[in-house]
Coordinates of C-alpha atoms and ligand atoms in Angstrom, one line a residue:
Chain A
M1 CA 103.4 127.3 95.8
H2 CA 102.1 123.9 94.8
E3 CA 105.3 123.3 93.0
L4 CA 107.4 123.5 96.0
P5 CA 108.0 119.9 96.3
Q6 CA 108.9 119.4 92.8
T7 CA 111.3 122.4 93.0
L8 CA 113.0 120.7 96.0
A9 CA 113.1 117.4 94.4
N10 CA 114.9 119.3 91.5
G11 CA 117.2 120.9 93.5
L12 CA 118.2 117.8 95.2
L13 CA 118.6 115.9 91.8
L14 CA 120.7 118.7 90.6
G15 CA 122.8 118.9 93.9
S16 CA 123.6 115.1 93.8
M17 CA 125.1 115.7 90.3
Y18 CA 126.9 118.7 91.7
G19 CA 128.2 116.4 94.7
L20 CA 129.4 113.6 92.6
I21 CA 131.4 116.0 90.6
A22 CA 132.7 117.9 93.6
I23 CA 134.2 114.5 95.1
G24 CA 136.8 115.1 92.5
Y25 CA 138.0 118.7 93.5
T26 CA 137.8 118.0 97.1
M27 CA 139.9 114.8 97.0
V28 CA 142.6 116.0 95.0
Y29 CA 142.5 119.5 96.8
G30 CA 142.6 117.5 100.2
I31 CA 145.8 115.6 99.3
V32 CA 147.9 118.0 96.8
Q33 CA 146.3 121.5 97.6
L34 CA 145.7 121.7 93.8
I35 CA 142.5 123.0 92.2
N36 CA 142.0 120.9 89.2
F37 CA 140.0 123.3 87.1
A38 CA 140.1 120.7 84.3
H39 CA 138.0 118.4 86.3
G40 CA 134.8 119.8 84.5
E41 CA 136.4 118.5 81.2
V42 CA 137.3 115.3 83.0
F43 CA 133.3 115.1 83.6
M44 CA 132.4 116.2 80.0
T45 CA 134.8 113.5 78.4
G46 CA 133.0 110.9 80.4
G47 CA 129.7 111.9 78.7
F48 CA 131.3 111.5 75.5
G49 CA 132.8 108.2 76.5
A50 CA 129.4 106.7 77.4
L51 CA 127.6 108.1 74.0
T52 CA 130.5 106.6 72.3
A53 CA 129.9 103.1 74.0
F54 CA 126.3 103.4 73.2
L55 CA 126.8 104.1 69.4
M56 CA 129.2 101.2 69.2
L57 CA 126.3 98.8 70.4
P58 CA 124.0 97.3 68.0
S59 CA 121.1 99.6 67.4
G60 CA 118.1 98.5 69.2
V61 CA 119.7 96.9 72.0
S62 CA 117.8 97.6 75.6
L63 CA 119.1 100.7 77.4
W64 CA 119.0 98.6 80.5
L65 CA 121.9 96.6 78.9
A66 CA 123.6 99.4 77.4
L67 CA 123.8 101.3 80.6
P68 CA 126.5 99.5 82.5
V69 CA 128.6 99.4 79.3
M70 CA 128.0 103.2 79.0
L71 CA 129.1 103.4 82.6
L72 CA 131.9 101.6 82.2
A73 CA 133.2 103.5 79.1
A74 CA 132.4 106.6 80.9
V75 CA 134.7 105.8 83.8
L76 CA 137.5 104.5 81.7
V77 CA 137.5 107.7 79.5
S78 CA 137.1 110.3 82.5
T79 CA 139.9 108.2 84.5
S80 CA 142.1 107.8 81.6
V81 CA 142.0 111.7 81.0
A82 CA 142.6 112.6 84.8
V83 CA 145.4 110.2 85.2
L84 CA 146.9 111.6 82.0
A85 CA 146.6 115.3 83.2
E86 CA 148.0 114.2 86.5
R87 CA 151.2 112.4 85.0
L88 CA 151.9 114.9 82.2
A89 CA 150.8 118.2 83.4
Y90 CA 150.6 118.4 87.2
R91 CA 153.1 115.9 88.6
P92 CA 156.0 117.9 86.8
L93 CA 155.0 121.1 88.4
R94 CA 154.6 119.4 92.0
G95 CA 156.7 121.7 94.4
S96 CA 156.4 124.7 92.2
S97 CA 154.4 127.7 93.0
R98 CA 150.6 127.5 93.2
L99 CA 150.1 129.6 90.3
A100 CA 151.7 127.2 87.8
P101 CA 149.5 124.3 88.4
L102 CA 146.4 126.6 88.4
I103 CA 147.3 128.1 85.0
T104 CA 148.1 124.8 83.8
A105 CA 144.7 123.5 84.8
I106 CA 143.0 126.2 82.8
G107 CA 144.9 125.7 79.9
L108 CA 144.2 122.0 80.0
S109 CA 140.9 122.6 80.4
I110 CA 140.4 124.7 77.2
A111 CA 142.6 122.1 75.3
I112 CA 140.4 119.3 76.1
Q113 CA 137.3 121.0 75.2
Q114 CA 138.9 121.9 71.8
M115 CA 140.0 118.5 71.3
V116 CA 136.5 117.2 71.6
W117 CA 135.1 120.1 69.5
A118 CA 137.7 119.5 66.7
W119 CA 137.8 115.5 66.7
Y120 CA 134.7 114.4 68.0
P121 CA 132.2 113.6 65.1
D122 CA 129.6 116.3 65.0
A123 CA 130.5 117.7 68.4
K124 CA 130.2 121.1 67.1
Q125 CA 126.8 121.1 68.3
A126 CA 125.2 119.3 71.2
R127 CA 124.9 115.4 70.5
T128 CA 121.9 113.6 71.5
F129 CA 122.1 111.2 74.5
P130 CA 119.9 108.1 74.8
H131 CA 117.0 108.4 77.3
L132 CA 116.1 105.3 79.7
P133 CA 112.8 104.0 79.2
G134 CA 110.2 103.9 81.7
G135 CA 108.7 106.6 83.8
P136 CA 107.8 109.4 84.4
Y137 CA 106.8 108.3 88.0
E138 CA 104.5 110.0 90.2
L139 CA 105.8 110.0 93.8
G140 CA 103.1 112.1 95.6
P141 CA 103.4 115.6 94.4
V142 CA 106.6 115.0 92.7
T143 CA 107.3 113.7 88.9
V144 CA 110.7 111.9 88.4
Q145 CA 112.3 110.5 85.4
T146 CA 114.0 106.9 85.3
G147 CA 117.2 108.7 84.9
D148 CA 116.6 110.7 88.0
V149 CA 116.1 107.4 89.9
F150 CA 119.4 106.2 88.3
L151 CA 121.1 109.3 89.6
V152 CA 119.9 109.1 93.3
V153 CA 120.8 105.3 93.6
A154 CA 124.1 106.0 91.9
A155 CA 124.9 109.0 94.2
V156 CA 123.9 107.2 97.4
L157 CA 125.7 103.9 96.6
S158 CA 128.9 105.5 95.3
M159 CA 129.1 108.0 98.5
L160 CA 128.8 105.0 100.7
A161 CA 131.4 103.0 98.9
L162 CA 133.9 105.8 99.0
M163 CA 133.1 106.5 102.8
W164 CA 133.8 103.0 103.3
F165 CA 136.8 102.8 101.2
V166 CA 138.5 105.9 102.9
R167 CA 137.9 104.9 106.4
S168 CA 138.3 100.9 106.2
T169 CA 140.9 100.1 103.6
R170 CA 144.7 100.5 103.7
T171 CA 144.8 102.7 100.7
G172 CA 142.1 104.8 102.2
R173 CA 144.0 105.1 105.4
A174 CA 147.2 106.0 103.3
M175 CA 145.0 108.7 101.7
Q176 CA 144.0 110.3 105.1
A177 CA 147.7 110.2 106.1
T178 CA 148.8 111.7 102.8
A179 CA 146.3 114.6 103.1
Q180 CA 147.5 115.3 106.6
D181 CA 151.3 115.1 106.1
P182 CA 152.7 113.8 102.7
D183 CA 156.4 113.8 103.8
T184 CA 155.7 111.8 106.8
S185 CA 153.5 109.5 105.1
R186 CA 156.5 108.7 102.8
L187 CA 158.5 107.8 106.0
M188 CA 155.8 105.2 106.7
G189 CA 156.5 103.5 103.3
I190 CA 153.4 105.1 101.6
N191 CA 154.1 105.6 97.8
T192 CA 152.3 109.2 97.8
D193 CA 152.6 109.4 94.1
R194 CA 150.3 106.4 93.6
I195 CA 148.0 107.9 96.3
I196 CA 147.7 110.9 94.4
V197 CA 147.0 109.3 91.2
T198 CA 144.4 107.2 92.9
A199 CA 142.7 110.5 94.2
F200 CA 142.5 111.7 90.7
A201 CA 141.2 108.3 89.4
I202 CA 138.4 108.2 92.1
G203 CA 137.4 111.9 91.5
A204 CA 137.0 110.9 87.7
A205 CA 135.0 107.9 88.2
F206 CA 132.6 110.1 90.3
A207 CA 132.6 112.7 87.6
A208 CA 131.9 109.9 85.0
L209 CA 129.0 108.7 87.0
A210 CA 127.5 112.4 87.1
A211 CA 128.1 112.8 83.3
V212 CA 126.1 109.7 82.6
A213 CA 123.4 110.9 84.7
H214 CA 123.6 114.5 83.2
G215 CA 123.3 113.1 79.7
L216 CA 120.1 110.9 80.8
R217 CA 118.6 113.9 82.4
Y218 CA 119.1 116.6 79.6
G219 CA 119.2 114.0 76.7
Q220 CA 122.5 115.4 75.3
V221 CA 126.1 115.9 75.7
D222 CA 128.1 119.1 74.7
F223 CA 131.7 119.8 74.5
R224 CA 131.0 123.0 76.7
M225 CA 129.1 121.1 79.5
G226 CA 132.0 120.7 81.7
F227 CA 132.7 124.5 82.2
I228 CA 129.6 125.9 84.0
T229 CA 128.8 122.4 85.6
G230 CA 132.4 122.1 86.8
L231 CA 132.4 125.5 88.3
K232 CA 129.4 124.8 90.1
A233 CA 130.6 121.4 91.5
F234 CA 133.7 123.4 92.4
T235 CA 131.4 125.9 94.4
A236 CA 129.8 123.0 95.9
A237 CA 133.3 121.6 97.3
V238 CA 133.9 125.1 98.6
L239 CA 130.7 125.2 100.2
G240 CA 131.0 121.8 101.9
G241 CA 134.7 122.8 103.1
I242 CA 137.3 121.8 100.2
G243 CA 139.1 118.7 101.5
S244 CA 136.0 117.1 103.1
I245 CA 134.3 114.3 101.2
Q246 CA 131.0 114.4 103.1
G247 CA 131.2 118.1 102.6
A248 CA 131.3 117.9 99.0
M249 CA 128.0 115.9 98.8
L250 CA 126.3 118.2 101.2
G251 CA 127.8 121.4 99.5
G252 CA 126.4 119.9 96.4
L253 CA 123.0 119.4 97.7
A254 CA 122.9 122.7 99.3
L255 CA 124.0 124.5 96.0
G256 CA 121.3 122.4 94.1
L257 CA 118.5 123.3 96.4
A258 CA 119.7 127.1 96.6
E259 CA 119.9 127.2 92.6
A260 CA 116.5 125.5 92.2
L261 CA 114.7 127.7 94.9
A262 CA 116.2 130.8 93.4
A263 CA 115.2 130.1 89.9
G264 CA 111.6 129.1 91.2
Y265 CA 111.0 131.8 93.8
V266 CA 113.2 135.0 93.6
K267 CA 110.9 136.4 91.2
F268 CA 108.3 136.7 93.9
L269 CA 110.7 138.9 95.9
P270 CA 109.8 142.5 96.0
G271 CA 112.3 144.4 93.9
L272 CA 113.8 141.1 92.4
E273 CA 111.2 140.1 90.1
L274 CA 113.4 140.4 86.9
F275 CA 116.1 138.2 88.5
G276 CA 114.0 135.0 88.9
G277 CA 113.9 132.2 86.5
G278 CA 116.3 129.5 85.3
A279 CA 118.3 132.2 83.3
W280 CA 119.4 133.8 86.8
A281 CA 120.1 130.5 88.4
N282 CA 124.0 130.5 87.7
V283 CA 124.2 134.0 88.9
W284 CA 122.4 133.1 92.2
A285 CA 124.9 129.9 92.6
F286 CA 127.9 132.2 92.2
V287 CA 126.6 134.9 94.7
L288 CA 126.1 132.1 97.1
L289 CA 129.8 131.1 96.5
I290 CA 131.0 134.6 97.0
V291 CA 128.8 135.3 100.2
V292 CA 130.3 131.9 101.6
L293 CA 133.7 132.8 100.7
L294 CA 133.3 136.1 102.6
I295 CA 131.6 135.1 105.8
R296 CA 132.5 131.4 106.3
P297 CA 135.6 130.6 103.9
Q298 CA 136.4 127.2 105.6
G299 CA 132.8 126.1 104.1
L300 CA 129.3 125.6 105.5
F301 CA 129.7 122.2 106.9
S302 CA 133.5 122.2 108.0
K303 CA 134.8 122.6 111.5
L304 CA 138.0 123.8 109.9
T305 CA 140.3 121.2 111.3
A306 CA 138.1 118.2 112.1
D307 CA 136.9 115.6 109.8
R308 CA 138.9 116.3 106.7
A309 CA 139.1 113.1 104.4
Chain B
M1 CA 181.6 95.2 114.0
T2 CA 179.8 95.5 110.8
A3 CA 178.7 98.9 109.5
L4 CA 175.0 99.2 109.3
L5 CA 175.0 102.6 107.9
E6 CA 177.9 104.2 106.1
V7 CA 178.0 107.7 105.0
E8 CA 180.6 109.0 102.8
D9 CA 181.5 112.6 101.6
L10 CA 177.7 113.4 101.7
R11 CA 176.6 116.7 100.1
V12 CA 173.2 118.0 100.2
S13 CA 171.8 121.5 98.6
Y14 CA 168.8 123.4 98.8
G15 CA 168.9 125.1 95.5
K16 CA 172.3 126.8 95.3
I17 CA 172.8 126.6 99.1
E18 CA 174.8 123.7 100.1
A19 CA 173.6 122.7 103.6
V20 CA 175.7 119.6 104.0
K21 CA 179.2 119.8 102.7
G22 CA 180.6 116.5 102.5
I23 CA 180.1 114.6 105.8
S24 CA 181.2 111.0 106.7
F25 CA 180.5 108.8 109.5
R26 CA 179.2 105.1 110.2
V27 CA 176.8 103.6 112.6
D28 CA 177.6 100.0 113.6
E29 CA 175.1 97.5 114.6
G30 CA 173.9 97.8 118.1
Q31 CA 175.3 101.4 118.5
V32 CA 173.9 104.7 119.6
V33 CA 175.6 107.4 117.3
T34 CA 174.6 111.0 117.9
L35 CA 174.8 114.0 115.9
I36 CA 175.1 117.2 117.8
G37 CA 175.7 120.9 116.6
T38 CA 174.3 124.4 116.6
N39 CA 171.1 125.5 114.8
G40 CA 171.3 125.2 111.2
A41 CA 174.4 122.8 111.0
G42 CA 172.7 120.4 108.8
K43 CA 171.6 117.5 111.1
T44 CA 168.2 117.5 110.1
T45 CA 169.1 117.9 106.4
T46 CA 171.4 114.8 106.9
L47 CA 168.7 112.7 108.4
R48 CA 166.3 113.6 105.8
T49 CA 168.5 112.7 103.1
L50 CA 169.3 109.2 104.7
S51 CA 165.4 108.7 104.8
G52 CA 165.0 109.6 101.1
L53 CA 163.1 112.8 101.7
L54 CA 166.0 114.8 100.2
K55 CA 168.3 113.9 97.2
P56 CA 172.0 114.0 97.8
T57 CA 173.9 116.0 95.4
G58 CA 177.2 114.0 96.0
G59 CA 178.7 111.2 98.1
R60 CA 177.6 107.5 99.0
I61 CA 175.3 106.2 101.2
S62 CA 175.1 102.5 102.1
F63 CA 172.7 100.8 104.4
D64 CA 172.9 97.3 105.3
G65 CA 174.4 96.6 102.0
H66 CA 172.2 98.7 99.8
P67 CA 173.3 101.8 98.2
L68 CA 170.4 104.6 99.1
A69 CA 171.1 107.6 97.1
G70 CA 168.2 108.2 94.8
V71 CA 166.1 105.6 96.3
P72 CA 162.7 107.0 97.0
A73 CA 161.6 107.4 100.7
H74 CA 158.8 104.8 100.8
K75 CA 161.5 102.2 99.4
I76 CA 164.0 103.0 102.3
V77 CA 161.6 102.2 105.1
A78 CA 161.1 98.9 103.6
L79 CA 164.9 98.3 103.9
G80 CA 164.6 98.7 107.6
L81 CA 165.4 102.5 108.2
A82 CA 163.0 104.3 110.3
H83 CA 163.0 108.1 110.7
S84 CA 161.1 109.9 113.6
P85 CA 161.1 113.5 112.2
E86 CA 162.1 116.7 113.9
G87 CA 158.9 118.4 115.2
R88 CA 157.2 114.9 115.6
H89 CA 154.9 115.1 112.6
I90 CA 152.1 112.7 113.9
F91 CA 148.9 112.4 112.0
P92 CA 146.9 114.8 114.0
R93 CA 143.4 113.8 112.8
L94 CA 144.1 110.1 113.2
T95 CA 143.9 108.3 116.3
I96 CA 146.7 106.9 118.3
T97 CA 146.2 103.5 117.2
E98 CA 145.8 104.6 113.7
N99 CA 149.2 106.4 113.7
L100 CA 150.9 103.2 115.1
Q101 CA 149.3 101.3 112.5
L102 CA 150.5 103.6 109.9
G103 CA 154.1 102.9 111.3
A104 CA 153.4 99.4 110.4
F105 CA 152.2 100.2 106.9
L106 CA 154.4 97.9 104.9
R107 CA 153.9 94.9 107.3
N108 CA 151.2 92.5 106.9
D109 CA 151.5 90.1 109.9
K110 CA 148.4 91.2 111.6
E111 CA 149.2 89.5 115.1
G112 CA 152.8 90.8 115.0
I113 CA 151.3 94.2 114.5
A114 CA 148.8 94.0 117.3
R115 CA 151.6 92.8 119.7
D116 CA 153.8 95.6 118.8
I117 CA 151.0 98.0 119.4
Q118 CA 150.7 96.5 122.7
R119 CA 154.5 96.9 123.3
A120 CA 154.2 100.5 122.4
Y121 CA 151.5 100.9 124.9
D122 CA 153.7 99.2 127.5
L123 CA 156.5 101.4 126.8
F124 CA 154.4 104.5 126.8
P125 CA 151.3 103.6 129.1
I126 CA 149.7 107.1 128.5
L127 CA 149.2 106.1 124.8
G128 CA 147.4 103.1 125.7
E129 CA 145.0 105.0 127.8
R130 CA 144.3 107.7 124.9
R131 CA 144.4 105.0 122.1
K132 CA 141.1 106.2 120.7
Q133 CA 141.9 109.8 120.8
A134 CA 143.0 112.1 117.9
A135 CA 146.6 112.4 118.1
G136 CA 146.4 116.2 117.5
T137 CA 145.0 116.4 121.0
L138 CA 148.0 115.1 122.8
S139 CA 150.7 117.1 124.6
G140 CA 154.1 117.6 123.0
G141 CA 155.5 115.1 125.1
E142 CA 152.9 112.4 124.4
Q143 CA 153.1 113.2 120.8
Q144 CA 156.9 112.7 121.0
M145 CA 156.3 109.3 122.5
L146 CA 153.7 108.4 119.8
A147 CA 156.4 109.4 117.0
M148 CA 158.8 107.4 118.7
G149 CA 156.3 104.4 118.8
R150 CA 155.4 104.9 115.3
A151 CA 158.9 104.8 114.3
L152 CA 159.2 101.5 116.0
M153 CA 156.3 100.0 114.4
S154 CA 158.4 99.1 111.2
R155 CA 160.7 96.9 113.2
P156 CA 163.6 99.1 111.9
K157 CA 167.2 97.9 111.7
L158 CA 168.1 101.5 112.5
L159 CA 166.0 104.0 114.1
M160 CA 166.8 107.7 113.5
L161 CA 165.4 110.1 115.9
D162 CA 165.6 113.9 115.3
E163 CA 165.3 116.1 118.4
P164 CA 163.2 113.7 120.5
S165 CA 163.4 116.1 123.5
M166 CA 162.6 119.4 121.8
G167 CA 160.3 121.6 123.6
L168 CA 159.9 119.1 126.5
S169 CA 159.7 119.4 130.2
P170 CA 162.8 118.1 132.0
I171 CA 160.6 115.4 133.2
M172 CA 159.3 114.4 129.8
M173 CA 162.9 114.8 128.4
Q174 CA 164.2 112.4 131.3
K175 CA 161.4 110.0 130.2
I176 CA 162.5 109.9 126.4
M177 CA 165.9 109.6 127.2
E178 CA 165.4 106.7 129.4
T179 CA 163.2 105.3 126.7
I180 CA 166.1 105.6 124.3
A181 CA 168.4 103.9 126.8
E182 CA 166.1 100.9 127.2
L183 CA 165.9 100.5 123.3
R184 CA 169.4 100.6 123.3
S185 CA 169.7 97.9 125.8
T186 CA 167.5 95.7 123.7
G187 CA 169.9 96.1 120.8
T188 CA 168.3 98.7 118.7
T189 CA 170.6 100.7 116.7
I190 CA 169.8 104.3 117.0
L191 CA 171.1 107.6 115.0
L192 CA 170.2 110.3 117.4
V193 CA 170.1 114.0 116.6
E194 CA 169.9 116.2 119.8
Q195 CA 170.1 119.8 120.9
N196 CA 170.7 118.5 124.5
A197 CA 174.4 117.2 124.1
Q198 CA 174.8 116.4 127.6
A199 CA 172.0 113.9 127.5
A200 CA 172.8 112.6 124.0
L201 CA 176.6 112.1 124.6
S202 CA 176.0 110.3 127.8
L203 CA 174.0 107.8 125.9
A204 CA 176.0 107.5 122.8
D205 CA 178.8 105.2 121.9
R206 CA 179.8 107.7 119.2
G207 CA 179.3 111.3 118.5
H208 CA 179.8 113.6 115.7
V209 CA 179.7 117.5 116.2
M210 CA 178.6 119.2 113.2
E211 CA 179.1 122.9 112.3
I212 CA 177.8 124.6 109.1
G213 CA 177.5 121.5 107.0
K214 CA 180.6 119.8 108.3
V215 CA 181.6 117.2 110.8
V216 CA 184.2 119.2 112.9
L217 CA 185.1 116.6 115.7
S218 CA 184.2 113.0 116.2
G219 CA 184.7 110.6 119.0
T220 CA 183.2 108.3 121.7
G221 CA 180.4 109.7 123.6
P222 CA 182.6 109.9 126.9
D223 CA 185.4 111.4 125.0
L224 CA 183.3 114.3 123.5
L225 CA 181.6 114.7 127.1
H226 CA 185.0 115.5 128.4
D227 CA 186.4 117.6 125.4
E228 CA 187.2 121.1 126.2
S229 CA 185.7 122.8 123.1
V230 CA 182.4 120.7 123.2
R231 CA 182.0 121.6 127.0
K232 CA 182.6 125.2 126.0
A233 CA 180.2 125.4 122.9
Y234 CA 177.4 122.8 123.8
L235 CA 177.5 122.1 127.4
G236 CA 177.2 126.0 128.4
E237 CA 180.4 125.8 130.3
D238 CA 183.3 128.3 130.3
Ligands
LIG401 N1 163.7 123.8 102.9 C1 164.8 124.5 102.8 N2 165.1 125.3 102.2 C2 166.3 126.1 102.2 N3 167.1 126.1 103.1 C3 167.0 125.0 104.1 C4 165.7 124.3 104.1 N4 165.9 123.5 105.3 C5 167.0 123.8 105.9 N5 167.7 124.7 105.2 C6 168.9 125.3 105.6 O1 169.9 124.2 105.5 C7 170.8 124.5 106.7 C8 170.8 123.3 107.6 O2 169.6 123.3 108.3 P1 169.0 121.9 109.2 O3 167.7 122.0 109.3 O4 169.6 120.7 108.5 O5 169.9 122.2 110.5 P2 169.9 121.4 111.8 O6 171.3 121.1 112.2 O7 168.8 120.4 111.7 O8 169.3 122.6 112.8 P3 168.4 122.8 114.0 O9 169.4 122.3 115.2 O10 168.1 124.2 114.0 O11 167.3 121.8 113.7 C9 170.3 125.8 107.4 O12 171.1 126.9 107.0 C10 168.8 126.0 106.9 O13 168.5 127.4 106.9
LIG402 MG1 167.2 120.1 112.9

């Protein structure tokens, strides 16, 4: 059991990534009750945006200098994809049945994947993503890479910034109002179309951060990476109570921990010896989703009505 | 008298069903005008169209010299038209103060906003006592006061109230009607939709009776109060 601290650390790192992506699902759902299943692809395109920026920089440039440029490119690409999706695909469907945007989202998701596969140079296989120099660092019983440090710092800072934004700015207040009652928000003078785009854009920026962290951690980007990771992040949003910003982060951490623990320890449970290990981690993540949907559909951390974004 | 609001042959449909079938009326500055009528007559539809939540299918609306048809709701508030919707629609998970601040969303005179929030508390002391409470925890009558206070926060030229007395106890209703009278005496122009025809007509300069999408009768408040058919249909007399 000496690897427990490392397992927990891995779970939290994975969970931070899920949490960052889950923000996008939860903010959009909170405001327009739409599950943007193309959000996984928004995440994926951010990874390719960062890679493109890296490849355009002169070779041999310090990664510490490249990182801000890569982040900026990732955010630009992800927010552009999300904003375009909202304008061209979702907005025309607003007010229609719930099913239409859902099917559109799935179609959009496949289209974006295929576009990257077809048009991004050599994207038919995974492409190598740069590694941050330095590390690994020994923190007591836990070993972490430089990219992991980046992930944790980015997740904490961006979450704090988002919570401040929603609570303390005019646009944040307008977002809360729109989430609670869109028509009445319009009567207050709030341009709810703009608020909806803002929610898509913020969610995309968080997904872009996660994409860079994902690339740094796994050393590659792949046109398929948005699918499973997106589905997991959606699971995280549901675990945390979809619509709640803090819930998304907590849900992400809970899912990451559950997944890491399941991969590490399920094999020791009598009768489940065959179902441990990394290969089964996805299965356990979705088992958790189904269990939560059955017994606590409002999410693990939600009080159903209180503290929604 | 100049017309602040002029509605001409207004038509509004939900899909194939026409809910407002060509109505005309005007509201002059400083007046209280009321729309009364049976359930489903099209009163709420009319107000929602005036504030831009619904698009008219025909007719003209002119407010303070601006044509309104096709203008999005958030721009209509900016012109000075405030709407306190049917069913109150306060923001339940925001505090009372935050609800009032949202009413002033388009203003940026901080001190003026603070003064007007204080004025709302003076008008409805209970709101001041509960200012930090989530608005969803207020009673129905208190929520109605909040909705009215919130609508006033934009300093509107015209205040539209949709059934401010709905679901309230007689005492609460009395209080709301007194407040409307008070607003009227300070020169606020009001378009009032009410089920309580007696109360509304007693306050109003003019009234219009709506039935299935049409205005069937118009007159001064006192005229309508004494009209035979109105007494029969809306004041429960026979
Ligand atoms: N969203 C909607 N979709 C379809 N029909 C609607 C909708 N809202 C209202 N209607 C219909 O339009 C007509 C007018 O409704 P409206 O709400 O304007 O009446 P109202 O005069 O405000 O009635 P009440 O006194 O009951 O509030 C009714 O027949 C109603 O059923
Ligand atoms: Mg009505």
